[in-house]
mmCIF file of C-alpha atoms in Angstrom:
data_model
loop_
_atom_site.group_PDB
_atom_site.id
_atom_site.type_symbol
_atom_site.label_atom_id
_atom_site.label_comp_id
_atom_site.label_asym_id
_atom_site.label_seq_id
_atom_site.Cartn_x
_atom_site.Cartn_y
_atom_site.Cartn_z
ATOM 1 C CA UNK A 1 -26.275 17.304 -65.613
ATOM 2 C CA UNK A 2 -24.222 14.595 -66.955
ATOM 3 C CA UNK A 3 -25.874 12.443 -69.262
ATOM 4 C CA UNK A 4 -23.975 9.020 -69.873
ATOM 5 C CA UNK A 5 -27.272 6.872 -70.392
ATOM 6 C CA UNK A 6 -28.300 3.678 -69.494
ATOM 7 C CA UNK A 7 -31.656 2.885 -71.132
ATOM 8 C CA UNK A 8 -32.019 6.882 -71.396
ATOM 9 C CA UNK A 9 -31.445 7.434 -67.876
ATOM 10 C CA UNK A 10 -29.114 10.280 -66.851
ATOM 11 C CA UNK A 11 -26.040 8.973 -64.892
ATOM 12 C CA UNK A 12 -26.946 10.978 -61.802
ATOM 13 C CA UNK A 13 -29.996 9.774 -61.523
ATOM 14 C CA UNK A 14 -29.056 6.362 -61.955
ATOM 15 C CA UNK A 15 -26.596 6.815 -59.347
ATOM 16 C CA UNK A 16 -29.118 8.154 -56.803
ATOM 17 C CA UNK A 17 -31.430 5.187 -57.379
ATOM 18 C CA UNK A 18 -28.692 2.819 -57.057
ATOM 19 C CA UNK A 19 -27.326 4.348 -53.775
ATOM 20 C CA UNK A 20 -31.002 4.083 -52.677
ATOM 21 C CA UNK A 21 -31.511 0.405 -53.534
ATOM 22 C CA UNK A 22 -28.073 0.019 -51.125
ATOM 23 C CA UNK A 23 -29.738 1.542 -48.512
ATOM 24 C CA UNK A 24 -33.019 -0.752 -49.005
ATOM 25 C CA UNK A 25 -30.483 -3.668 -49.142
ATOM 26 C CA UNK A 26 -28.542 -2.776 -45.916
ATOM 27 C CA UNK A 27 -31.811 -2.738 -44.015
ATOM 28 C CA UNK A 28 -33.402 -5.780 -45.530
ATOM 29 C CA UNK A 29 -30.404 -7.470 -44.150
ATOM 30 C CA UNK A 30 -30.853 -6.135 -40.711
ATOM 31 C CA UNK A 31 -34.502 -6.931 -40.444
ATOM 32 C CA UNK A 32 -35.566 -9.573 -37.981
ATOM 33 C CA UNK A 33 -36.184 -12.787 -39.810
ATOM 34 C CA UNK A 34 -39.693 -14.282 -39.955
ATOM 35 C CA UNK A 35 -38.432 -17.261 -37.923
ATOM 36 C CA UNK A 36 -37.551 -14.805 -35.174
ATOM 37 C CA UNK A 37 -40.999 -12.528 -35.291
ATOM 38 C CA UNK A 38 -42.817 -15.844 -35.330
ATOM 39 C CA UNK A 39 -41.259 -17.409 -32.436
ATOM 40 C CA UNK A 40 -41.325 -14.274 -30.498
ATOM 41 C CA UNK A 41 -45.365 -13.970 -31.197
ATOM 42 C CA UNK A 42 -45.647 -17.563 -30.112
ATOM 43 C CA UNK A 43 -44.021 -16.770 -26.979
ATOM 44 C CA UNK A 44 -45.863 -13.913 -26.135
ATOM 45 C CA UNK A 45 -49.215 -15.367 -26.859
ATOM 46 C CA UNK A 46 -48.465 -18.200 -24.518
ATOM 47 C CA UNK A 47 -47.682 -15.795 -21.752
ATOM 48 C CA UNK A 48 -51.044 -14.048 -22.492
ATOM 49 C CA UNK A 49 -52.898 -17.348 -21.928
ATOM 50 C CA UNK A 50 -50.879 -18.140 -18.762
ATOM 51 C CA UNK A 51 -51.819 -14.534 -17.240
ATOM 52 C CA UNK A 52 -55.487 -14.970 -18.214
ATOM 53 C CA UNK A 53 -55.637 -18.583 -17.453
ATOM 54 C CA UNK A 54 -55.871 -18.500 -13.462
ATOM 55 C CA UNK A 55 -58.335 -17.724 -11.090
ATOM 56 C CA UNK A 56 -57.686 -14.158 -10.351
ATOM 57 C CA UNK A 57 -60.994 -12.335 -11.711
ATOM 58 C CA UNK A 58 -58.639 -9.031 -12.361
ATOM 59 C CA UNK A 59 -56.302 -11.228 -14.936
ATOM 60 C CA UNK A 60 -59.298 -13.379 -16.593
ATOM 61 C CA UNK A 61 -59.759 -10.565 -19.140
ATOM 62 C CA UNK A 62 -55.851 -9.967 -19.657
ATOM 63 C CA UNK A 63 -54.871 -9.297 -23.369
ATOM 64 C CA UNK A 64 -51.232 -8.986 -24.651
ATOM 65 C CA UNK A 65 -50.177 -7.194 -27.707
ATOM 66 C CA UNK A 66 -46.962 -5.843 -28.829
ATOM 67 C CA UNK A 67 -45.844 -2.125 -29.054
ATOM 68 C CA UNK A 68 -43.178 -0.213 -30.269
ATOM 69 C CA UNK A 69 -40.430 -1.155 -33.014
ATOM 70 C CA UNK A 70 -41.970 -4.945 -33.731
ATOM 71 C CA UNK A 71 -45.347 -3.486 -33.915
ATOM 72 C CA UNK A 72 -44.227 -0.811 -36.426
ATOM 73 C CA UNK A 73 -41.848 -2.811 -38.462
ATOM 74 C CA UNK A 74 -38.957 -0.892 -37.720
ATOM 75 C CA UNK A 75 -36.968 -3.178 -35.561
ATOM 76 C CA UNK A 76 -33.424 -4.245 -36.365
ATOM 77 C CA UNK A 77 -31.145 -6.782 -35.440
ATOM 78 C CA UNK A 78 -28.798 -5.908 -32.399
ATOM 79 C CA UNK A 79 -25.380 -4.805 -33.023
ATOM 80 C CA UNK A 80 -24.018 -6.895 -30.022
ATOM 81 C CA UNK A 81 -25.414 -10.212 -29.376
ATOM 82 C CA UNK A 82 -28.447 -11.767 -30.773
ATOM 83 C CA UNK A 83 -31.337 -10.788 -28.191
ATOM 84 C CA UNK A 84 -33.690 -8.405 -29.396
ATOM 85 C CA UNK A 85 -36.649 -6.270 -27.318
ATOM 86 C CA UNK A 86 -40.038 -7.101 -27.553
ATOM 87 C CA UNK A 87 -42.438 -4.344 -26.057
ATOM 88 C CA UNK A 88 -45.608 -5.715 -24.831
ATOM 89 C CA UNK A 89 -48.770 -4.239 -23.427
ATOM 90 C CA UNK A 90 -50.675 -6.587 -20.912
ATOM 91 C CA UNK A 91 -54.011 -4.573 -21.002
ATOM 92 C CA UNK A 92 -56.446 -5.395 -17.954
ATOM 93 C CA UNK A 93 -60.055 -4.524 -18.886
ATOM 94 C CA UNK A 94 -62.127 -3.362 -16.050
ATOM 95 C CA UNK A 95 -59.531 -1.655 -13.892
ATOM 96 C CA UNK A 96 -59.894 2.246 -13.051
ATOM 97 C CA UNK A 97 -57.321 4.649 -11.925
ATOM 98 C CA UNK A 98 -58.502 4.105 -8.173
ATOM 99 C CA UNK A 99 -56.425 0.879 -8.591
ATOM 100 C CA UNK A 100 -52.730 1.152 -7.276
ATOM 101 C CA UNK A 101 -50.346 0.904 -10.231
ATOM 102 C CA UNK A 102 -47.705 -1.068 -7.985
ATOM 103 C CA UNK A 103 -50.301 -3.778 -6.998
ATOM 104 C CA UNK A 104 -51.506 -4.256 -10.582
ATOM 105 C CA UNK A 105 -47.638 -4.826 -11.670
ATOM 106 C CA UNK A 106 -46.972 -6.957 -8.636
ATOM 107 C CA UNK A 107 -49.985 -9.038 -9.585
ATOM 108 C CA UNK A 108 -48.607 -10.000 -13.172
ATOM 109 C CA UNK A 109 -45.353 -10.734 -11.399
ATOM 110 C CA UNK A 110 -46.968 -13.377 -8.924
ATOM 111 C CA UNK A 111 -48.744 -14.913 -11.564
ATOM 112 C CA UNK A 112 -45.830 -15.393 -13.973
ATOM 113 C CA UNK A 113 -43.806 -16.840 -10.992
ATOM 114 C CA UNK A 114 -46.646 -19.600 -10.643
ATOM 115 C CA UNK A 115 -45.167 -21.206 -13.718
ATOM 116 C CA UNK A 116 -41.485 -22.412 -13.315
ATOM 117 C CA UNK A 117 -40.548 -21.770 -16.825
ATOM 118 C CA UNK A 118 -41.326 -18.197 -16.411
ATOM 119 C CA UNK A 119 -39.924 -17.918 -12.839
ATOM 120 C CA UNK A 120 -36.634 -18.880 -14.087
ATOM 121 C CA UNK A 121 -36.159 -16.340 -16.609
ATOM 122 C CA UNK A 122 -38.154 -13.496 -15.055
ATOM 123 C CA UNK A 123 -36.615 -10.021 -14.101
ATOM 124 C CA UNK A 124 -38.168 -7.151 -12.702
ATOM 125 C CA UNK A 125 -37.800 -3.713 -14.194
ATOM 126 C CA UNK A 126 -39.052 -0.362 -12.876
ATOM 127 C CA UNK A 127 -42.654 -0.560 -14.460
ATOM 128 C CA UNK A 128 -42.599 -3.743 -16.317
ATOM 129 C CA UNK A 129 -41.671 -7.356 -15.971
ATOM 130 C CA UNK A 130 -38.977 -9.059 -18.471
ATOM 131 C CA UNK A 131 -38.725 -12.575 -19.553
ATOM 132 C CA UNK A 132 -35.580 -13.283 -20.730
ATOM 133 C CA UNK A 133 -35.307 -15.867 -23.360
ATOM 134 C CA UNK A 134 -31.405 -16.370 -23.778
ATOM 135 C CA UNK A 135 -30.061 -16.030 -26.992
ATOM 136 C CA UNK A 136 -33.140 -15.074 -28.569
ATOM 137 C CA UNK A 137 -35.323 -11.992 -27.348
ATOM 138 C CA UNK A 138 -36.534 -10.836 -24.298
ATOM 139 C CA UNK A 139 -40.145 -9.678 -23.841
ATOM 140 C CA UNK A 140 -41.157 -6.540 -21.787
ATOM 141 C CA UNK A 141 -44.675 -6.480 -20.204
ATOM 142 C CA UNK A 142 -46.128 -3.359 -18.965
ATOM 143 C CA UNK A 143 -49.841 -3.514 -17.411
ATOM 144 C CA UNK A 144 -52.250 -0.999 -18.857
ATOM 145 C CA UNK A 145 -55.640 -0.002 -17.955
ATOM 146 C CA UNK A 146 -58.252 2.000 -20.015
ATOM 147 C CA UNK A 147 -58.167 5.879 -20.116
ATOM 148 C CA UNK A 148 -61.563 7.203 -19.591
ATOM 149 C CA UNK A 149 -60.317 10.975 -20.643
ATOM 150 C CA UNK A 150 -59.035 9.708 -24.219
ATOM 151 C CA UNK A 151 -61.286 10.304 -27.046
ATOM 152 C CA UNK A 152 -59.074 7.979 -29.200
ATOM 153 C CA UNK A 153 -59.271 4.807 -27.039
ATOM 154 C CA UNK A 154 -55.846 5.371 -25.220
ATOM 155 C CA UNK A 155 -54.711 3.661 -22.050
ATOM 156 C CA UNK A 156 -52.739 4.314 -18.912
ATOM 157 C CA UNK A 157 -49.571 2.937 -17.724
ATOM 158 C CA UNK A 158 -47.602 3.133 -14.431
ATOM 159 C CA UNK A 159 -45.045 5.610 -14.237
ATOM 160 C CA UNK A 160 -41.247 4.490 -13.313
ATOM 161 C CA UNK A 161 -42.154 5.231 -9.586
ATOM 162 C CA UNK A 162 -45.137 2.940 -9.786
ATOM 163 C CA UNK A 163 -47.131 6.114 -7.979
ATOM 164 C CA UNK A 164 -49.286 7.150 -10.667
ATOM 165 C CA UNK A 165 -51.052 6.339 -14.008
ATOM 166 C CA UNK A 166 -49.432 7.853 -17.090
ATOM 167 C CA UNK A 167 -51.412 8.411 -20.620
ATOM 168 C CA UNK A 168 -50.312 6.512 -23.742
ATOM 169 C CA UNK A 169 -51.630 5.051 -26.699
ATOM 170 C CA UNK A 170 -49.970 2.343 -28.559
ATOM 171 C CA UNK A 171 -52.697 1.109 -30.743
ATOM 172 C CA UNK A 172 -53.783 4.621 -31.755
ATOM 173 C CA UNK A 173 -49.710 5.628 -32.264
ATOM 174 C CA UNK A 174 -49.538 2.508 -34.716
ATOM 175 C CA UNK A 175 -52.633 3.508 -36.890
ATOM 176 C CA UNK A 176 -51.176 7.085 -37.040
ATOM 177 C CA UNK A 177 -47.850 5.685 -37.967
ATOM 178 C CA UNK A 178 -49.528 3.514 -40.644
ATOM 179 C CA UNK A 179 -51.373 6.497 -41.942
ATOM 180 C CA UNK A 180 -48.132 8.367 -42.325
ATOM 181 C CA UNK A 181 -46.423 5.558 -43.949
ATOM 182 C CA UNK A 182 -49.012 5.395 -46.531
ATOM 183 C CA UNK A 183 -48.465 8.591 -47.803
ATOM 184 C CA UNK A 184 -46.729 8.654 -51.233
ATOM 185 C CA UNK A 185 -43.860 10.985 -52.052
ATOM 186 C CA UNK A 186 -44.083 13.328 -54.981
ATOM 187 C CA UNK A 187 -41.194 12.739 -57.270
ATOM 188 C CA UNK A 188 -39.805 14.363 -60.637
ATOM 189 C CA UNK A 189 -41.356 13.473 -63.749
ATOM 190 C CA UNK A 190 -37.692 12.154 -64.899
ATOM 191 C CA UNK A 191 -37.501 9.920 -61.904
ATOM 192 C CA UNK A 192 -41.161 8.688 -62.037
ATOM 193 C CA UNK A 193 -40.180 8.061 -65.902
ATOM 194 C CA UNK A 194 -37.162 6.248 -65.202
ATOM 195 C CA UNK A 195 -38.524 3.939 -62.500
ATOM 196 C CA UNK A 196 -41.664 3.266 -64.729
ATOM 197 C CA UNK A 197 -39.272 2.208 -67.382
ATOM 198 C CA UNK A 198 -36.633 0.082 -65.742
ATOM 199 C CA UNK A 199 -35.960 -0.551 -62.050
ATOM 200 C CA UNK A 200 -32.142 0.464 -62.393
ATOM 201 C CA UNK A 201 -30.683 -0.683 -58.907
ATOM 202 C CA UNK A 202 -28.806 -3.805 -59.453
ATOM 203 C CA UNK A 203 -29.723 -6.147 -56.807
ATOM 204 C CA UNK A 204 -30.463 -9.645 -57.236
ATOM 205 C CA UNK A 205 -33.533 -9.639 -55.203
ATOM 206 C CA UNK A 206 -36.501 -7.309 -54.839
ATOM 207 C CA UNK A 207 -35.094 -4.755 -52.205
ATOM 208 C CA UNK A 208 -38.116 -2.480 -52.651
ATOM 209 C CA UNK A 209 -40.640 -4.226 -50.291
ATOM 210 C CA UNK A 210 -39.978 -2.021 -47.435
ATOM 211 C CA UNK A 211 -41.885 1.379 -47.295
ATOM 212 C CA UNK A 212 -39.649 4.329 -47.133
ATOM 213 C CA UNK A 213 -41.022 5.390 -43.655
ATOM 214 C CA UNK A 214 -40.075 2.377 -41.752
ATOM 215 C CA UNK A 215 -36.870 2.180 -43.815
ATOM 216 C CA UNK A 216 -35.987 5.752 -42.679
ATOM 217 C CA UNK A 217 -36.955 5.066 -39.000
ATOM 218 C CA UNK A 218 -34.657 2.117 -39.138
ATOM 219 C CA UNK A 219 -31.770 3.935 -40.564
ATOM 220 C CA UNK A 220 -31.918 6.795 -37.948
ATOM 221 C CA UNK A 221 -32.174 4.019 -35.092
ATOM 222 C CA UNK A 222 -29.349 1.918 -36.390
ATOM 223 C CA UNK A 223 -27.036 5.212 -36.611
ATOM 224 C CA UNK A 224 -27.867 5.980 -33.125
ATOM 225 C CA UNK A 225 -26.913 2.735 -31.870
ATOM 226 C CA UNK A 226 -23.498 3.169 -33.840
ATOM 227 C CA UNK A 227 -23.213 6.491 -32.709
ATOM 228 C CA UNK A 228 -23.406 5.918 -29.083
ATOM 229 C CA UNK A 229 -21.143 2.727 -28.986
ATOM 230 C CA UNK A 230 -18.410 4.927 -27.771
ATOM 231 C CA UNK A 231 -20.473 7.603 -26.023
ATOM 232 C CA UNK A 232 -22.826 7.680 -22.927
ATOM 233 C CA UNK A 233 -25.745 5.230 -23.934
ATOM 234 C CA UNK A 234 -27.969 7.088 -21.376
ATOM 235 C CA UNK A 235 -27.851 10.249 -23.495
ATOM 236 C CA UNK A 236 -28.962 8.338 -26.607
ATOM 237 C CA UNK A 237 -32.265 9.747 -28.261
ATOM 238 C CA UNK A 238 -34.942 6.903 -27.393
ATOM 239 C CA UNK A 239 -36.768 5.446 -30.034
ATOM 240 C CA UNK A 240 -39.871 7.146 -29.889
ATOM 241 C CA UNK A 241 -38.708 10.353 -30.300
ATOM 242 C CA UNK A 242 -36.932 9.359 -33.285
ATOM 243 C CA UNK A 243 -39.850 7.576 -34.795
ATOM 244 C CA UNK A 244 -42.211 10.401 -34.100
ATOM 245 C CA UNK A 245 -40.105 13.085 -35.443
ATOM 246 C CA UNK A 246 -39.235 11.133 -38.606
ATOM 247 C CA UNK A 247 -43.051 10.452 -38.951
ATOM 248 C CA UNK A 248 -43.933 13.995 -38.968
ATOM 249 C CA UNK A 249 -41.107 15.441 -41.234
ATOM 250 C CA UNK A 250 -42.012 12.382 -43.638
ATOM 251 C CA UNK A 251 -45.669 13.536 -43.762
ATOM 252 C CA UNK A 252 -44.680 17.184 -44.292
ATOM 253 C CA UNK A 253 -42.294 16.509 -47.119
ATOM 254 C CA UNK A 254 -44.580 13.772 -48.639
ATOM 255 C CA UNK A 255 -47.514 16.583 -48.781
ATOM 256 C CA UNK A 256 -45.674 19.932 -49.623
ATOM 257 C CA UNK A 257 -42.804 19.278 -52.075
ATOM 258 C CA UNK A 258 -41.498 17.179 -55.224
ATOM 259 C CA UNK A 259 -38.133 15.574 -54.966
ATOM 260 C CA UNK A 260 -35.907 14.691 -57.842
ATOM 261 C CA UNK A 261 -35.318 11.074 -56.372
ATOM 262 C CA UNK A 262 -36.227 8.891 -53.305
ATOM 263 C CA UNK A 263 -32.589 9.770 -52.157
ATOM 264 C CA UNK A 264 -33.170 13.316 -52.086
ATOM 265 C CA UNK A 265 -36.457 12.706 -50.427
ATOM 266 C CA UNK A 266 -34.972 10.874 -47.541
ATOM 267 C CA UNK A 267 -32.167 13.171 -46.908
ATOM 268 C CA UNK A 268 -34.705 15.913 -46.626
ATOM 269 C CA UNK A 269 -36.711 14.002 -44.340
ATOM 270 C CA UNK A 270 -33.975 13.431 -41.873
ATOM 271 C CA UNK A 271 -32.755 17.240 -42.171
ATOM 272 C CA UNK A 272 -36.161 18.467 -41.278
ATOM 273 C CA UNK A 273 -36.611 16.454 -38.053
ATOM 274 C CA UNK A 274 -35.533 19.325 -35.738
ATOM 275 C CA UNK A 275 -38.344 21.560 -37.185
ATOM 276 C CA UNK A 276 -40.992 19.464 -35.604
ATOM 277 C CA UNK A 277 -39.676 19.898 -31.971
ATOM 278 C CA UNK A 278 -41.926 22.400 -30.127
ATOM 279 C CA UNK A 279 -39.771 24.957 -28.118
ATOM 280 C CA UNK A 280 -41.093 27.328 -25.458
ATOM 281 C CA UNK A 281 -39.201 29.850 -23.609
ATOM 282 C CA UNK A 282 -40.190 29.418 -19.877
ATOM 283 C CA UNK A 283 -38.412 32.055 -17.763
ATOM 284 C CA UNK A 284 -35.492 32.056 -19.866
ATOM 285 C CA UNK A 285 -35.157 28.322 -20.359
ATOM 286 C CA UNK A 286 -36.303 26.329 -23.300
ATOM 287 C CA UNK A 287 -39.179 23.998 -22.589
ATOM 288 C CA UNK A 288 -39.194 21.254 -25.123
ATOM 289 C CA UNK A 289 -42.317 19.194 -26.173
ATOM 290 C CA UNK A 290 -42.970 16.349 -28.545
ATOM 291 C CA UNK A 291 -46.562 15.399 -27.812
ATOM 292 C CA UNK A 292 -48.029 12.253 -28.549
ATOM 293 C CA UNK A 293 -50.735 13.306 -30.828
ATOM 294 C CA UNK A 294 -52.988 10.199 -30.202
ATOM 295 C CA UNK A 295 -53.722 11.051 -26.673
ATOM 296 C CA UNK A 296 -53.653 13.856 -24.132
ATOM 297 C CA UNK A 297 -50.666 14.537 -21.368
ATOM 298 C CA UNK A 298 -47.922 12.313 -23.038
ATOM 299 C CA UNK A 299 -44.777 14.338 -23.859
ATOM 300 C CA UNK A 300 -42.041 12.308 -25.135
ATOM 301 C CA UNK A 301 -39.470 14.782 -24.587
ATOM 302 C CA UNK A 302 -40.324 15.216 -20.939
ATOM 303 C CA UNK A 303 -36.947 14.145 -19.867
ATOM 304 C CA UNK A 304 -35.329 16.699 -21.950
ATOM 305 C CA UNK A 305 -36.578 19.237 -19.730
ATOM 306 C CA UNK A 306 -35.083 17.731 -16.571
ATOM 307 C CA UNK A 307 -31.816 16.809 -18.088
ATOM 308 C CA UNK A 308 -30.567 19.373 -20.956
ATOM 309 C CA UNK A 309 -27.815 16.903 -21.924
ATOM 310 C CA UNK A 310 -30.568 14.848 -23.560
ATOM 311 C CA UNK A 311 -31.578 17.719 -26.023
ATOM 312 C CA UNK A 312 -28.000 18.437 -26.860
ATOM 313 C CA UNK A 313 -27.203 14.955 -27.464
ATOM 314 C CA UNK A 314 -29.875 14.622 -29.882
ATOM 315 C CA UNK A 315 -28.791 17.610 -32.010
ATOM 316 C CA UNK A 316 -25.448 16.334 -32.065
ATOM 317 C CA UNK A 317 -26.584 13.089 -33.066
ATOM 318 C CA UNK A 318 -28.759 14.654 -35.638
ATOM 319 C CA UNK A 319 -25.939 16.806 -37.113
ATOM 320 C CA UNK A 320 -23.854 13.662 -37.454
ATOM 321 C CA UNK A 321 -26.340 11.581 -39.398
ATOM 322 C CA UNK A 322 -26.980 14.887 -41.794
ATOM 323 C CA UNK A 323 -23.293 15.108 -42.608
ATOM 324 C CA UNK A 324 -22.918 11.713 -43.306
ATOM 325 C CA UNK A 325 -25.850 11.517 -45.460
ATOM 326 C CA UNK A 326 -24.497 14.408 -47.499
ATOM 327 C CA UNK A 327 -21.200 12.627 -47.699
ATOM 328 C CA UNK A 328 -22.818 9.500 -48.959
ATOM 329 C CA UNK A 329 -24.794 11.303 -51.528
ATOM 330 C CA UNK A 330 -21.597 13.069 -52.806
ATOM 331 C CA UNK A 331 -19.150 10.069 -52.637
ATOM 332 C CA UNK A 332 -18.013 8.586 -55.740
ATOM 333 C CA UNK A 333 -16.666 5.043 -56.361
ATOM 334 C CA UNK A 334 -17.927 1.905 -54.518
ATOM 335 C CA UNK A 335 -15.105 1.879 -52.060
ATOM 336 C CA UNK A 336 -15.829 5.511 -50.860
ATOM 337 C CA UNK A 337 -19.423 4.984 -50.665
ATOM 338 C CA UNK A 338 -19.113 1.638 -48.484
ATOM 339 C CA UNK A 339 -16.521 3.245 -46.093
ATOM 340 C CA UNK A 340 -19.293 6.307 -45.565
ATOM 341 C CA UNK A 341 -22.069 3.887 -44.995
ATOM 342 C CA UNK A 342 -19.908 1.783 -42.719
ATOM 343 C CA UNK A 343 -19.470 4.476 -40.521
ATOM 344 C CA UNK A 344 -23.026 5.027 -40.172
ATOM 345 C CA UNK A 345 -24.497 1.660 -39.944
ATOM 346 C CA UNK A 346 -21.804 -0.711 -39.226
ATOM 347 C CA UNK A 347 -18.760 -2.473 -41.419
ATOM 348 C CA UNK A 348 -20.530 -5.866 -41.299
ATOM 349 C CA UNK A 349 -24.236 -4.936 -42.445
ATOM 350 C CA UNK A 350 -22.649 -2.684 -45.195
ATOM 351 C CA UNK A 351 -20.003 -5.042 -46.388
ATOM 352 C CA UNK A 352 -22.508 -7.846 -46.747
ATOM 353 C CA UNK A 353 -24.779 -5.574 -48.802
ATOM 354 C CA UNK A 354 -21.944 -4.137 -50.755
ATOM 355 C CA UNK A 355 -20.733 -7.945 -51.556
ATOM 356 C CA UNK A 356 -24.047 -8.941 -52.627
ATOM 357 C CA UNK A 357 -24.356 -5.951 -55.194
ATOM 358 C CA UNK A 358 -20.887 -6.306 -56.281
ATOM 359 C CA UNK A 359 -21.039 -10.159 -56.760
ATOM 360 C CA UNK A 360 -24.419 -10.103 -58.693
ATOM 361 C CA UNK A 361 -23.171 -7.602 -61.306
ATOM 362 C CA UNK A 362 -19.722 -9.177 -61.677
ATOM 363 C CA UNK A 363 -21.416 -12.685 -62.309
ATOM 364 C CA UNK A 364 -24.095 -11.253 -64.805
ATOM 365 C CA UNK A 365 -21.436 -9.211 -66.652
ATOM 366 C CA UNK A 366 -19.197 -12.192 -66.937
ATOM 367 C CA UNK A 367 -22.049 -14.240 -68.358
ATOM 368 C CA UNK A 368 -22.965 -11.191 -70.437
ATOM 369 C CA UNK A 369 -26.655 -11.565 -69.458
ATOM 370 C CA UNK A 370 -26.746 -8.177 -67.814
ATOM 371 C CA UNK A 371 -29.659 -6.193 -69.088
ATOM 372 C CA UNK A 372 -32.121 -3.567 -68.029
ATOM 373 C CA UNK A 373 -35.616 -5.121 -68.740
ATOM 374 C CA UNK A 374 -38.227 -2.632 -69.030
ATOM 375 C CA UNK A 375 -40.723 -2.722 -66.141
ATOM 376 C CA UNK A 376 -38.722 -5.202 -64.181
ATOM 377 C CA UNK A 377 -35.428 -3.902 -63.649
ATOM 378 C CA UNK A 378 -31.946 -4.780 -63.827
ATOM 379 C CA UNK A 379 -31.717 -8.697 -64.023
ATOM 380 C CA UNK A 380 -29.691 -11.397 -65.184
ATOM 381 C CA UNK A 381 -30.540 -13.820 -67.816
ATOM 382 C CA UNK A 382 -33.610 -11.835 -69.217
ATOM 383 C CA UNK A 383 -34.053 -12.676 -72.906
ATOM 384 C CA UNK A 384 -35.189 -9.097 -73.871
ATOM 385 C CA UNK A 385 -34.015 -5.771 -72.447
ATOM 386 C CA UNK A 386 -31.339 -3.432 -73.399
ATOM 387 C CA UNK A 387 -27.749 -4.253 -73.287
ATOM 388 C CA UNK A 388 -25.949 -1.816 -70.727
ATOM 389 C CA UNK A 389 -22.377 -0.430 -70.744
ATOM 390 C CA UNK A 390 -19.935 -0.974 -67.773
ATOM 391 C CA UNK A 391 -21.143 0.049 -64.640
ATOM 392 C CA UNK A 392 -20.256 3.382 -63.295
ATOM 393 C CA UNK A 393 -20.263 1.915 -59.758
ATOM 394 C CA UNK A 394 -21.406 5.228 -58.070
ATOM 395 C CA UNK A 395 -19.796 7.822 -60.441
ATOM 396 C CA UNK A 396 -16.257 6.381 -60.403
#
């Protein structure tokens, strides 16, 4: 191993930590802002009050809560335009499976149309209602009722034909995701000591706030969105499949191995995703299953069994991301690193993150104030710390 040291940190390890810091910076820049999230929350809470505020006894106990990427903290800004998705559940207490799904959905639509501002932005979808807040976001409201057969407190939602109720469990899924995200991966003694001595990624702000699991989910979803810009978007892997496979792979890797660095861990999590797809041979055909472990009867991969192109598209996407992460890990020089990441995550997002990094380093070096301060990381203006040599810029 090359051992040009910076505060006794091997160059190879330092490069890996810096690369990981760059990923954090990219996806911090792609996060929805607190203002966006708070505005969306205010809007859907107001919708919930409106639905429950009428005279209909079925809607009186209605409650709305978020599901999907906004609830999990894995949402990213859209590539085109400004509007992002907020998936919502409108839970109706007291209804049973004897109630027709179509009539429940229609009931919510009628109530929304009674308010002029909602009627003006209302759009009907196969099993939900969408409220379009132009230039901001749209709220997708799906009705749900209790699932008496689910021991985990699951719910039932309409299928797309509105003919029957289907099992789901958004709250249980979120709890399980949080459990996985709380698992701490195991790293080598060298990495742990290096991180304890000095946070050595050169970024001006704290980019370490996001936990690794949500970060990897964002990374995979962003690459999917970029990958399918010039492909058939109908074949793109849905977010719940990506999120589930990443979460299972993350938990397996966190529990079963030790890694030289966070970057090595992330690469292995992505690489192992297909291992958690259940495959069965049924009469010579492959049957795919990615079950919702928080309820019974929900297979996230059910469409793969009706359209084999979906499974093939997932594996092609996965191979592309795996190759790109390998190229990212091997690239030398900031220009080559940025080029690889731009292919994966978009030129604008990567360019902004790299510019912040290089500007911070250049500014600090010009003022001769760049140092590694033990315990707090690479920073400008600290009175104490170890002066560092000229930065290697990812091995260049």
